[in-house]
PDB file of C-alpha atoms in Angstrom:
ATOM      1  CA  MET K   1       2.502   9.877   7.863  1.00  0.00           C
ATOM      2  CA  LYS K   2       5.368   9.924   5.383  1.00  0.00           C
ATOM      3  CA  TRP K   3       4.552  13.320   3.878  1.00  0.00           C
ATOM      4  CA  LYS K   4       7.680  13.092   1.737  1.00  0.00           C
ATOM      5  CA  ASN K   5       5.679  10.572  -0.283  1.00  0.00           C
ATOM      6  CA  ILE K   6       3.509  13.371  -1.679  1.00  0.00           C
ATOM      7  CA  TYR K   7       6.264  14.480  -4.043  1.00  0.00           C
ATOM      8  CA  ARG K   8       7.066  10.827  -4.819  1.00  0.00           C
ATOM      9  CA  GLY K   9       3.413  10.272  -5.674  1.00  0.00           C
ATOM     10  CA  MET K  10       3.439  13.341  -7.905  1.00  0.00           C
ATOM     11  CA  LEU K  11       6.336  11.884  -9.879  1.00  0.00           C
ATOM     12  CA  MET K  12       4.559   8.535 -10.186  1.00  0.00           C
ATOM     13  CA  GLY K  13       1.298  10.211 -11.182  1.00  0.00           C
ATOM     14  CA  ALA K  14       3.017  12.280 -13.879  1.00  0.00           C
ATOM     15  CA  SER K  15       4.541   9.141 -15.382  1.00  0.00           C
ATOM     16  CA  ASP K  16       1.259   7.226 -15.296  1.00  0.00           C
ATOM     17  CA  VAL K  17      -0.302   9.831 -17.587  1.00  0.00           C
ATOM     18  CA  VAL K  18       2.345   9.101 -20.244  1.00  0.00           C
ATOM     19  CA  PRO K  19       1.828   6.156 -22.633  1.00  0.00           C
ATOM     20  CA  GLY K  20       4.969   4.039 -22.452  1.00  0.00           C
ATOM     21  CA  VAL K  21       6.137   5.083 -18.979  1.00  0.00           C
ATOM     22  CA  SER K  22       5.282   3.093 -15.859  1.00  0.00           C
ATOM     23  CA  GLY K  23       4.616   4.442 -12.382  1.00  0.00           C
ATOM     24  CA  GLY K  24       6.291   1.258 -11.167  1.00  0.00           C
ATOM     25  CA  THR K  25       9.471   2.318 -12.960  1.00  0.00           C
ATOM     26  CA  ILE K  26       9.427   5.660 -11.123  1.00  0.00           C
ATOM     27  CA  ALA K  27       8.887   3.792  -7.837  1.00  0.00           C
ATOM     28  CA  VAL K  28      12.063   1.825  -8.573  1.00  0.00           C
ATOM     29  CA  ILE K  29      13.976   5.058  -9.286  1.00  0.00           C
ATOM     30  CA  LEU K  30      12.725   6.414  -5.955  1.00  0.00           C
ATOM     31  CA  GLY K  31      13.808   3.255  -4.127  1.00  0.00           C
ATOM     32  CA  ILE K  32      10.322   2.582  -2.733  1.00  0.00           C
ATOM     33  CA  TYR K  33       9.103  -0.251  -4.983  1.00  0.00           C
ATOM     34  CA  ASP K  34       9.420  -3.062  -2.425  1.00  0.00           C
ATOM     35  CA  GLU K  35       7.900  -0.878   0.289  1.00  0.00           C
ATOM     36  CA  LEU K  36       5.039   0.091  -2.025  1.00  0.00           C
ATOM     37  CA  ILE K  37       4.156  -3.548  -2.741  1.00  0.00           C
ATOM     38  CA  THR K  38       4.390  -4.411   0.968  1.00  0.00           C
ATOM     39  CA  ALA K  39       2.199  -1.453   1.964  1.00  0.00           C
ATOM     40  CA  ILE K  40      -0.537  -2.271  -0.569  1.00  0.00           C
ATOM     41  CA  ASN K  41      -0.585  -5.866   0.664  1.00  0.00           C
ATOM     42  CA  GLY K  42      -0.588  -4.877   4.331  1.00  0.00           C
ATOM     43  CA  PHE K  43      -3.075  -2.033   4.627  1.00  0.00           C
ATOM     44  CA  LEU K  44      -5.790  -4.476   5.749  1.00  0.00           C
ATOM     45  CA  SER K  45      -3.478  -6.190   8.262  1.00  0.00           C
ATOM     46  CA  LYS K  46      -2.905  -5.408  11.947  1.00  0.00           C
ATOM     47  CA  ASP K  47      -0.209  -2.928  10.856  1.00  0.00           C
ATOM     48  CA  TRP K  48      -2.718  -1.004   8.744  1.00  0.00           C
ATOM     49  CA  LYS K  49      -1.879   2.366  10.341  1.00  0.00           C
ATOM     50  CA  LYS K  50       1.777   2.044   9.355  1.00  0.00           C
ATOM     51  CA  HIS K  51       0.940   1.053   5.776  1.00  0.00           C
ATOM     52  CA  LEU K  52      -1.727   3.732   5.347  1.00  0.00           C
ATOM     53  CA  GLY K  53       0.782   6.264   6.637  1.00  0.00           C
ATOM     54  CA  PHE K  54       2.897   5.325   3.627  1.00  0.00           C
ATOM     55  CA  LEU K  55       0.077   5.018   1.069  1.00  0.00           C
ATOM     56  CA  ILE K  56      -2.124   8.042   1.828  1.00  0.00           C
ATOM     57  CA  PRO K  57       0.516  10.736   1.108  1.00  0.00           C
ATOM     58  CA  LEU K  58       1.605   8.763  -1.951  1.00  0.00           C
ATOM     59  CA  GLY K  59      -1.997   8.596  -3.192  1.00  0.00           C
ATOM     60  CA  ILE K  60      -2.489  12.321  -2.553  1.00  0.00           C
ATOM     61  CA  GLY K  61       0.583  13.055  -4.665  1.00  0.00           C
ATOM     62  CA  VAL K  62      -0.618  10.789  -7.486  1.00  0.00           C
ATOM     63  CA  VAL K  63      -4.074  12.436  -7.570  1.00  0.00           C
ATOM     64  CA  ILE K  64      -2.631  15.972  -7.452  1.00  0.00           C
ATOM     65  CA  SER K  65      -0.211  15.170 -10.241  1.00  0.00           C
ATOM     66  CA  VAL K  66      -2.729  13.439 -12.519  1.00  0.00           C
ATOM     67  CA  LEU K  67      -5.274  16.259 -12.146  1.00  0.00           C
ATOM     68  CA  ALA K  68      -2.701  19.052 -12.445  1.00  0.00           C
ATOM     69  CA  LEU K  69      -0.503  17.611 -15.187  1.00  0.00           C
ATOM     70  CA  ALA K  70      -2.989  15.807 -17.454  1.00  0.00           C
ATOM     71  CA  ASN K  71      -3.413  18.884 -19.672  1.00  0.00           C
ATOM     72  CA  LEU K  72       0.327  19.688 -19.659  1.00  0.00           C
ATOM     73  CA  ILE K  73       1.387  16.134 -20.565  1.00  0.00           C
ATOM     74  CA  GLU K  74      -1.290  16.024 -23.269  1.00  0.00           C
ATOM     75  CA  TRP K  75      -0.024  19.353 -24.660  1.00  0.00           C
ATOM     76  CA  LEU K  76       3.626  18.245 -24.599  1.00  0.00           C
ATOM     77  CA  PHE K  77       2.853  15.034 -26.492  1.00  0.00           C
ATOM     78  CA  GLU K  78       0.788  16.900 -29.069  1.00  0.00           C
ATOM     79  CA  ASN K  79       3.260  19.751 -29.639  1.00  0.00           C
ATOM     80  CA  HIS K  80       6.686  18.356 -28.672  1.00  0.00           C
ATOM     81  CA  PRO K  81       6.357  14.541 -28.790  1.00  0.00           C
ATOM     82  CA  GLY K  82       9.986  13.758 -29.674  1.00  0.00           C
ATOM     83  CA  PRO K  83      11.787  15.696 -26.906  1.00  0.00           C
ATOM     84  CA  THR K  84       9.144  14.622 -24.371  1.00  0.00           C
ATOM     85  CA  GLN K  85       9.585  10.940 -25.195  1.00  0.00           C
ATOM     86  CA  PHE K  86      13.381  11.268 -25.154  1.00  0.00           C
ATOM     87  CA  PHE K  87      13.170  12.759 -21.642  1.00  0.00           C
ATOM     88  CA  PHE K  88      11.275   9.694 -20.446  1.00  0.00           C
ATOM     89  CA  LEU K  89      13.711   7.456 -22.326  1.00  0.00           C
ATOM     90  CA  GLY K  90      16.477   9.015 -20.239  1.00  0.00           C
ATOM     91  CA  LEU K  91      14.498   8.351 -17.072  1.00  0.00           C
ATOM     92  CA  ILE K  92      13.925   4.705 -17.984  1.00  0.00           C
ATOM     93  CA  ILE K  93      17.541   4.002 -18.959  1.00  0.00           C
ATOM     94  CA  GLY K  94      18.741   5.837 -15.858  1.00  0.00           C
ATOM     95  CA  VAL K  95      16.905   3.408 -13.582  1.00  0.00           C
ATOM     96  CA  LEU K  96      18.630   0.300 -14.973  1.00  0.00           C
ATOM     97  CA  PRO K  97      21.866   0.597 -12.924  1.00  0.00           C
ATOM     98  CA  PHE K  98      19.804   0.720  -9.713  1.00  0.00           C
ATOM     99  CA  LEU K  99      17.823  -2.345 -10.761  1.00  0.00           C
ATOM    100  CA  PHE K 100      20.944  -4.352 -11.594  1.00  0.00           C
ATOM    101  CA  SER K 101      22.467  -3.266  -8.282  1.00  0.00           C
ATOM    102  CA  LYS K 102      19.304  -4.160  -6.364  1.00  0.00           C
ATOM    103  CA  ALA K 103      19.301  -7.648  -7.889  1.00  0.00           C
ATOM    104  CA  ASP K 104      23.089  -8.006  -7.432  1.00  0.00           C
ATOM    105  CA  ALA K 105      23.003  -9.263 -11.018  1.00  0.00           C
ATOM    106  CA  ARG K 106      26.755  -9.654 -11.363  1.00  0.00           C
ATOM    107  CA  HIS K 107      26.874 -12.323  -8.675  1.00  0.00           C
ATOM    108  CA  SER K 108      23.366 -13.775  -8.567  1.00  0.00           C
ATOM    109  CA  PHE K 109      22.194 -14.037 -12.195  1.00  0.00           C
ATOM    110  CA  SER K 110      22.352 -17.481 -13.790  1.00  0.00           C
ATOM    111  CA  ALA K 111      21.317 -18.571 -17.283  1.00  0.00           C
ATOM    112  CA  ARG K 112      17.664 -18.909 -16.249  1.00  0.00           C
ATOM    113  CA  HIS K 113      17.666 -15.349 -14.896  1.00  0.00           C
ATOM    114  CA  VAL K 114      19.057 -14.038 -18.184  1.00  0.00           C
ATOM    115  CA  LEU K 115      16.315 -15.991 -19.964  1.00  0.00           C
ATOM    116  CA  LEU K 116      13.659 -14.368 -17.724  1.00  0.00           C
ATOM    117  CA  LEU K 117      15.165 -10.963 -18.501  1.00  0.00           C
ATOM    118  CA  LEU K 118      14.942 -11.629 -22.246  1.00  0.00           C
ATOM    119  CA  ILE K 119      11.352 -12.880 -21.944  1.00  0.00           C
ATOM    120  CA  GLY K 120      10.357  -9.712 -20.063  1.00  0.00           C
ATOM    121  CA  ALA K 121      12.073  -7.477 -22.610  1.00  0.00           C
ATOM    122  CA  LEU K 122      10.451  -9.237 -25.586  1.00  0.00           C
ATOM    123  CA  LEU K 123       7.040  -9.223 -23.888  1.00  0.00           C
ATOM    124  CA  VAL K 124       6.996  -5.444 -23.461  1.00  0.00           C
ATOM    125  CA  ALA K 125       8.828  -4.636 -26.709  1.00  0.00           C
ATOM    126  CA  SER K 126       6.217  -6.631 -28.663  1.00  0.00           C
ATOM    127  CA  MET K 127       3.586  -4.103 -27.565  1.00  0.00           C
ATOM    128  CA  VAL K 128       4.982  -1.709 -30.164  1.00  0.00           C
ATOM    129  CA  PHE K 129       3.118  -3.769 -32.772  1.00  0.00           C
ATOM    130  CA  PHE K 130      -0.215  -3.171 -31.031  1.00  0.00           C
ATOM    131  CA  GLN K 131      -0.214   0.643 -31.007  1.00  0.00           C
ATOM    132  CA  LEU K 132      -3.583   1.928 -32.149  1.00  0.00           C
ATOM    133  CA  GLU K 133      -4.884   5.327 -33.186  1.00  0.00           C
ATOM    134  CA  GLU K 134      -8.014   6.300 -31.291  1.00  0.00           C
ATOM    135  CA  SER K 135     -10.694   8.242 -33.132  1.00  0.00           C
ATOM    136  CA  GLY K 136     -11.584  10.276 -30.027  1.00  0.00           C
ATOM    137  CA  PRO K 137     -13.255  10.037 -26.619  1.00  0.00           C
ATOM    138  CA  ILE K 138     -16.497   8.104 -26.165  1.00  0.00           C
ATOM    139  CA  GLU K 139     -19.269  10.698 -26.493  1.00  0.00           C
ATOM    140  CA  GLN K 140     -22.348   8.731 -25.394  1.00  0.00           C
ATOM    141  CA  LEU K 141     -21.776   6.910 -22.112  1.00  0.00           C
ATOM    142  CA  ASP K 142     -24.098   4.039 -21.218  1.00  0.00           C
ATOM    143  CA  ILE K 143     -23.865   0.968 -18.956  1.00  0.00           C
ATOM    144  CA  GLY K 144     -21.739  -0.859 -21.519  1.00  0.00           C
ATOM    145  CA  SER K 145     -19.347   2.111 -21.738  1.00  0.00           C
ATOM    146  CA  TYR K 146     -18.995   2.291 -17.958  1.00  0.00           C
ATOM    147  CA  LEU K 147     -18.286  -1.451 -17.740  1.00  0.00           C
ATOM    148  CA  PHE K 148     -15.693  -1.074 -20.495  1.00  0.00           C
ATOM    149  CA  LEU K 149     -14.015   1.816 -18.634  1.00  0.00           C
ATOM    150  CA  PHE K 150     -14.079  -0.128 -15.350  1.00  0.00           C
ATOM    151  CA  PHE K 151     -12.309  -3.133 -16.890  1.00  0.00           C
ATOM    152  CA  ALA K 152      -9.951  -0.800 -18.789  1.00  0.00           C
ATOM    153  CA  GLY K 153      -8.909   0.733 -15.456  1.00  0.00           C
ATOM    154  CA  PHE K 154      -8.587  -2.721 -13.888  1.00  0.00           C
ATOM    155  CA  ILE K 155      -6.358  -4.093 -16.670  1.00  0.00           C
ATOM    156  CA  ALA K 156      -4.294  -0.893 -16.950  1.00  0.00           C
ATOM    157  CA  SER K 157      -3.649  -0.707 -13.214  1.00  0.00           C
ATOM    158  CA  SER K 158      -2.411  -4.291 -13.201  1.00  0.00           C
ATOM    159  CA  ALA K 159       0.238  -3.079 -15.637  1.00  0.00           C
ATOM    160  CA  MET K 160       0.741   0.248 -13.845  1.00  0.00           C
ATOM    161  CA  ILE K 161       2.309  -1.362 -10.811  1.00  0.00           C
ATOM    162  CA  LEU K 162       4.774  -3.402 -12.881  1.00  0.00           C
ATOM    163  CA  PRO K 163       7.973  -1.530 -13.785  1.00  0.00           C
ATOM    164  CA  GLY K 164       8.290  -1.224 -17.542  1.00  0.00           C
ATOM    165  CA  ILE K 165       4.642  -1.828 -18.439  1.00  0.00           C
ATOM    166  CA  SER K 166       2.704   1.408 -18.844  1.00  0.00           C
ATOM    167  CA  GLY K 167      -0.905   1.500 -17.695  1.00  0.00           C
ATOM    168  CA  SER K 168      -1.542   4.437 -20.039  1.00  0.00           C
ATOM    169  CA  PHE K 169      -0.153   2.424 -22.943  1.00  0.00           C
ATOM    170  CA  ILE K 170      -2.507  -0.447 -22.085  1.00  0.00           C
ATOM    171  CA  LEU K 171      -5.393   2.063 -22.145  1.00  0.00           C
ATOM    172  CA  LEU K 172      -4.160   3.191 -25.565  1.00  0.00           C
ATOM    173  CA  ILE K 173      -4.043  -0.396 -26.871  1.00  0.00           C
ATOM    174  CA  ILE K 174      -7.593  -1.209 -25.756  1.00  0.00           C
ATOM    175  CA  GLY K 175      -8.970   2.131 -27.017  1.00  0.00           C
ATOM    176  CA  ALA K 176      -9.753   3.865 -23.718  1.00  0.00           C
ATOM    177  CA  TYR K 177      -6.854   6.325 -23.299  1.00  0.00           C
ATOM    178  CA  THR K 178      -8.447   9.327 -25.037  1.00  0.00           C
ATOM    179  CA  THR K 179     -11.699   8.917 -23.112  1.00  0.00           C
ATOM    180  CA  VAL K 180      -9.916   8.598 -19.761  1.00  0.00           C
ATOM    181  CA  ILE K 181      -7.455  11.472 -20.266  1.00  0.00           C
ATOM    182  CA  ASN K 182     -10.250  13.691 -21.605  1.00  0.00           C
ATOM    183  CA  GLY K 183     -12.392  12.782 -18.577  1.00  0.00           C
ATOM    184  CA  ILE K 184      -9.571  13.731 -16.214  1.00  0.00           C
ATOM    185  CA  SER K 185      -8.820  16.968 -18.064  1.00  0.00           C
ATOM    186  CA  ASN K 186     -12.495  18.015 -17.940  1.00  0.00           C
ATOM    187  CA  LEU K 187     -13.138  16.654 -14.415  1.00  0.00           C
ATOM    188  CA  GLN K 188     -15.873  14.254 -15.558  1.00  0.00           C
ATOM    189  CA  LEU K 189     -16.484  12.684 -12.142  1.00  0.00           C
ATOM    190  CA  ASP K 190     -18.409   9.667 -13.468  1.00  0.00           C
ATOM    191  CA  ILE K 191     -15.497   8.596 -15.688  1.00  0.00           C
ATOM    192  CA  ILE K 192     -12.941   9.325 -12.961  1.00  0.00           C
ATOM    193  CA  ALA K 193     -14.925   7.314 -10.382  1.00  0.00           C
ATOM    194  CA  VAL K 194     -15.539   4.253 -12.598  1.00  0.00           C
ATOM    195  CA  VAL K 195     -11.969   4.065 -13.868  1.00  0.00           C
ATOM    196  CA  GLY K 196     -10.645   4.820 -10.366  1.00  0.00           C
ATOM    197  CA  ILE K 197     -12.491   1.869  -8.814  1.00  0.00           C
ATOM    198  CA  GLY K 198     -11.116  -0.439 -11.485  1.00  0.00           C
ATOM    199  CA  ILE K 199      -7.602   0.900 -10.906  1.00  0.00           C
ATOM    200  CA  VAL K 200      -7.745   0.368  -7.129  1.00  0.00           C
ATOM    201  CA  LEU K 201      -8.974  -3.235  -7.456  1.00  0.00           C
ATOM    202  CA  GLY K 202      -6.370  -4.018 -10.131  1.00  0.00           C
ATOM    203  CA  ILE K 203      -3.515  -2.618  -8.037  1.00  0.00           C
ATOM    204  CA  ILE K 204      -4.574  -4.633  -4.967  1.00  0.00           C
ATOM    205  CA  ILE K 205      -4.779  -7.930  -6.871  1.00  0.00           C
ATOM    206  CA  MET K 206      -1.573  -7.440  -8.892  1.00  0.00           C
ATOM    207  CA  SER K 207       0.381  -6.310  -5.835  1.00  0.00           C
ATOM    208  CA  LYS K 208      -0.463  -9.576  -4.077  1.00  0.00           C
ATOM    209  CA  LEU K 209       0.986 -11.550  -6.993  1.00  0.00           C
ATOM    210  CA  ILE K 210       4.119  -9.418  -7.113  1.00  0.00           C
ATOM    211  CA  HIS K 211       4.530  -9.640  -3.317  1.00  0.00           C
ATOM    212  CA  TYR K 212       4.350 -13.437  -3.507  1.00  0.00           C
ATOM    213  CA  PHE K 213       6.984 -13.705  -6.230  1.00  0.00           C
ATOM    214  CA  LEU K 214       9.285 -11.143  -4.579  1.00  0.00           C
ATOM    215  CA  ALA K 215       9.130 -13.180  -1.363  1.00  0.00           C
ATOM    216  CA  LYS K 216       9.589 -16.597  -3.008  1.00  0.00           C
ATOM    217  CA  TYR K 217      11.745 -15.818  -6.045  1.00  0.00           C
ATOM    218  CA  PRO K 218      13.373 -12.383  -5.520  1.00  0.00           C
ATOM    219  CA  ILE K 219      16.237 -12.731  -8.026  1.00  0.00           C
ATOM    220  CA  GLY K 220      14.022 -14.198 -10.741  1.00  0.00           C
ATOM    221  CA  THR K 221      11.405 -11.499 -10.157  1.00  0.00           C
ATOM    222  CA  TYR K 222      13.996  -8.745 -10.471  1.00  0.00           C
ATOM    223  CA  ALA K 223      15.402 -10.365 -13.610  1.00  0.00           C
ATOM    224  CA  LEU K 224      11.928 -10.252 -15.170  1.00  0.00           C
ATOM    225  CA  VAL K 225      11.378  -6.677 -13.982  1.00  0.00           C
ATOM    226  CA  ILE K 226      14.691  -5.551 -15.527  1.00  0.00           C
ATOM    227  CA  GLY K 227      13.589  -7.139 -18.798  1.00  0.00           C
ATOM    228  CA  LEU K 228      10.251  -5.315 -18.638  1.00  0.00           C
ATOM    229  CA  VAL K 229      12.028  -1.997 -18.149  1.00  0.00           C
ATOM    230  CA  ILE K 230      14.453  -2.660 -21.031  1.00  0.00           C
ATOM    231  CA  GLY K 231      11.542  -3.616 -23.288  1.00  0.00           C
ATOM    232  CA  SER K 232       9.754  -0.356 -22.528  1.00  0.00           C
ATOM    233  CA  VAL K 233      12.625   1.531 -24.194  1.00  0.00           C
ATOM    234  CA  VAL K 234      11.543   0.014 -27.520  1.00  0.00           C
ATOM    235  CA  VAL K 235       7.916   0.991 -26.923  1.00  0.00           C
ATOM    236  CA  ILE K 236       8.544   4.634 -26.074  1.00  0.00           C
ATOM    237  CA  PHE K 237      11.358   5.277 -28.608  1.00  0.00           C
ATOM    238  CA  PRO K 238       9.799   7.679 -31.166  1.00  0.00           C
ATOM    239  CA  GLY K 239      12.446   7.315 -33.872  1.00  0.00           C
ATOM    240  CA  TRP K 240      15.309   9.655 -34.725  1.00  0.00           C
ATOM    241  CA  PRO K 241      14.477  13.325 -35.436  1.00  0.00           C
ATOM    242  CA  GLN K 242      14.697  14.439 -39.050  1.00  0.00           C
ATOM    243  CA  ASN K 243      16.548  17.730 -38.510  1.00  0.00           C
ATOM    244  CA  TRP K 244      19.401  19.041 -36.380  1.00  0.00           C
ATOM    245  CA  PRO K 245      17.379  21.416 -34.116  1.00  0.00           C
ATOM    246  CA  SER K 246      14.995  18.575 -33.204  1.00  0.00           C
ATOM    247  CA  LEU K 247      17.906  16.178 -32.675  1.00  0.00           C
ATOM    248  CA  LEU K 248      19.626  18.685 -30.366  1.00  0.00           C
ATOM    249  CA  ALA K 249      16.409  19.188 -28.385  1.00  0.00           C
ATOM    250  CA  CYS K 250      16.007  15.411 -28.007  1.00  0.00           C
ATOM    251  CA  ILE K 251      19.630  14.993 -26.875  1.00  0.00           C
ATOM    252  CA  ILE K 252      19.151  17.717 -24.250  1.00  0.00           C
ATOM    253  CA  THR K 253      15.902  16.263 -22.914  1.00  0.00           C
ATOM    254  CA  PHE K 254      17.329  12.726 -22.946  1.00  0.00           C
ATOM    255  CA  ALA K 255      20.327  13.924 -20.915  1.00  0.00           C
ATOM    256  CA  ALA K 256      17.978  15.762 -18.544  1.00  0.00           C
ATOM    257  CA  GLY K 257      15.952  12.582 -17.996  1.00  0.00           C
ATOM    258  CA  LEU K 258      19.082  10.494 -17.477  1.00  0.00           C
ATOM    259  CA  VAL K 259      20.610  12.941 -14.991  1.00  0.00           C
ATOM    260  CA  SER K 260      17.268  13.258 -13.174  1.00  0.00           C
ATOM    261  CA  ALA K 261      16.979   9.479 -12.768  1.00  0.00           C
ATOM    262  CA  VAL K 262      20.560   9.030 -11.574  1.00  0.00           C
ATOM    263  CA  THR K 263      20.489  12.026  -9.209  1.00  0.00           C
ATOM    264  CA  LEU K 264      17.083  11.182  -7.769  1.00  0.00           C
ATOM    265  CA  GLY K 265      17.979   7.519  -7.469  1.00  0.00           C
ATOM    266  CA  ARG K 266      21.211   8.232  -5.594  1.00  0.00           C
ATOM    267  CA  PHE K 267      19.458  10.633  -3.224  1.00  0.00           C
ATOM    268  CA  GLU K 268      16.559   8.284  -2.528  1.00  0.00           C
ATOM    269  CA  TYR K 269      18.627   5.125  -2.133  1.00  0.00           C
ATOM    270  CA  LYS K 270      20.994   6.872   0.265  1.00  0.00           C
ATOM    271  CA  SER K 271      18.129   8.229   2.359  1.00  0.00           C
TER     272      SER K 271
END
């Protein structure tokens, strides 16, 4: 068992609670993205013990983080949205040098790879036009509501595993985020179970697609991924603060996010 993955999972879980930030992006910062995709694809293979040894601690960390931090993240976004979003902006921008290095962009990118990067960036950035305000969590749950939450989890998890595309933001777009985050905060086991099943199935299916493209077209896949990450900057950017104290707080949290990404990335990639 790679018990070190518990803390990695906690970082991924914390990011997955935040609309606009992708757990896949954090996996890239941690240097485990390729291994994550391989492990998800291989846990039903003959090497299942090896892959489960990677995935189980990671999953434990994700669950601990989501359950422990759901209320905190919700509070931060309600009371200090600007500085919180600037911290995650720093994290996202901090991962880009590692992605460019991983793809060896300077030597391997051609015109078609730049085009893929631009397509990925525009695809994610366009989501800023689809932001919706939810009226509140679903109060009366019936079969239709549970089916809706299952498919919401399925669609969101497909995005969750892609760097740059936030599963929480997808939940926000389709009108399920408030219900899901409220269910987690209040430990509503029916909501957690239904959404959880959808998430697991979505991750398995999407990981197989990503694994295929990483194996067949690694440079093109990384070009698209870099574009997705760049596009997410547009989605999460909250606008410039209106006063100097808020601006200073945002600069500090942005710097903290940037330093965290660079420091963590260097440590993880070296190890």
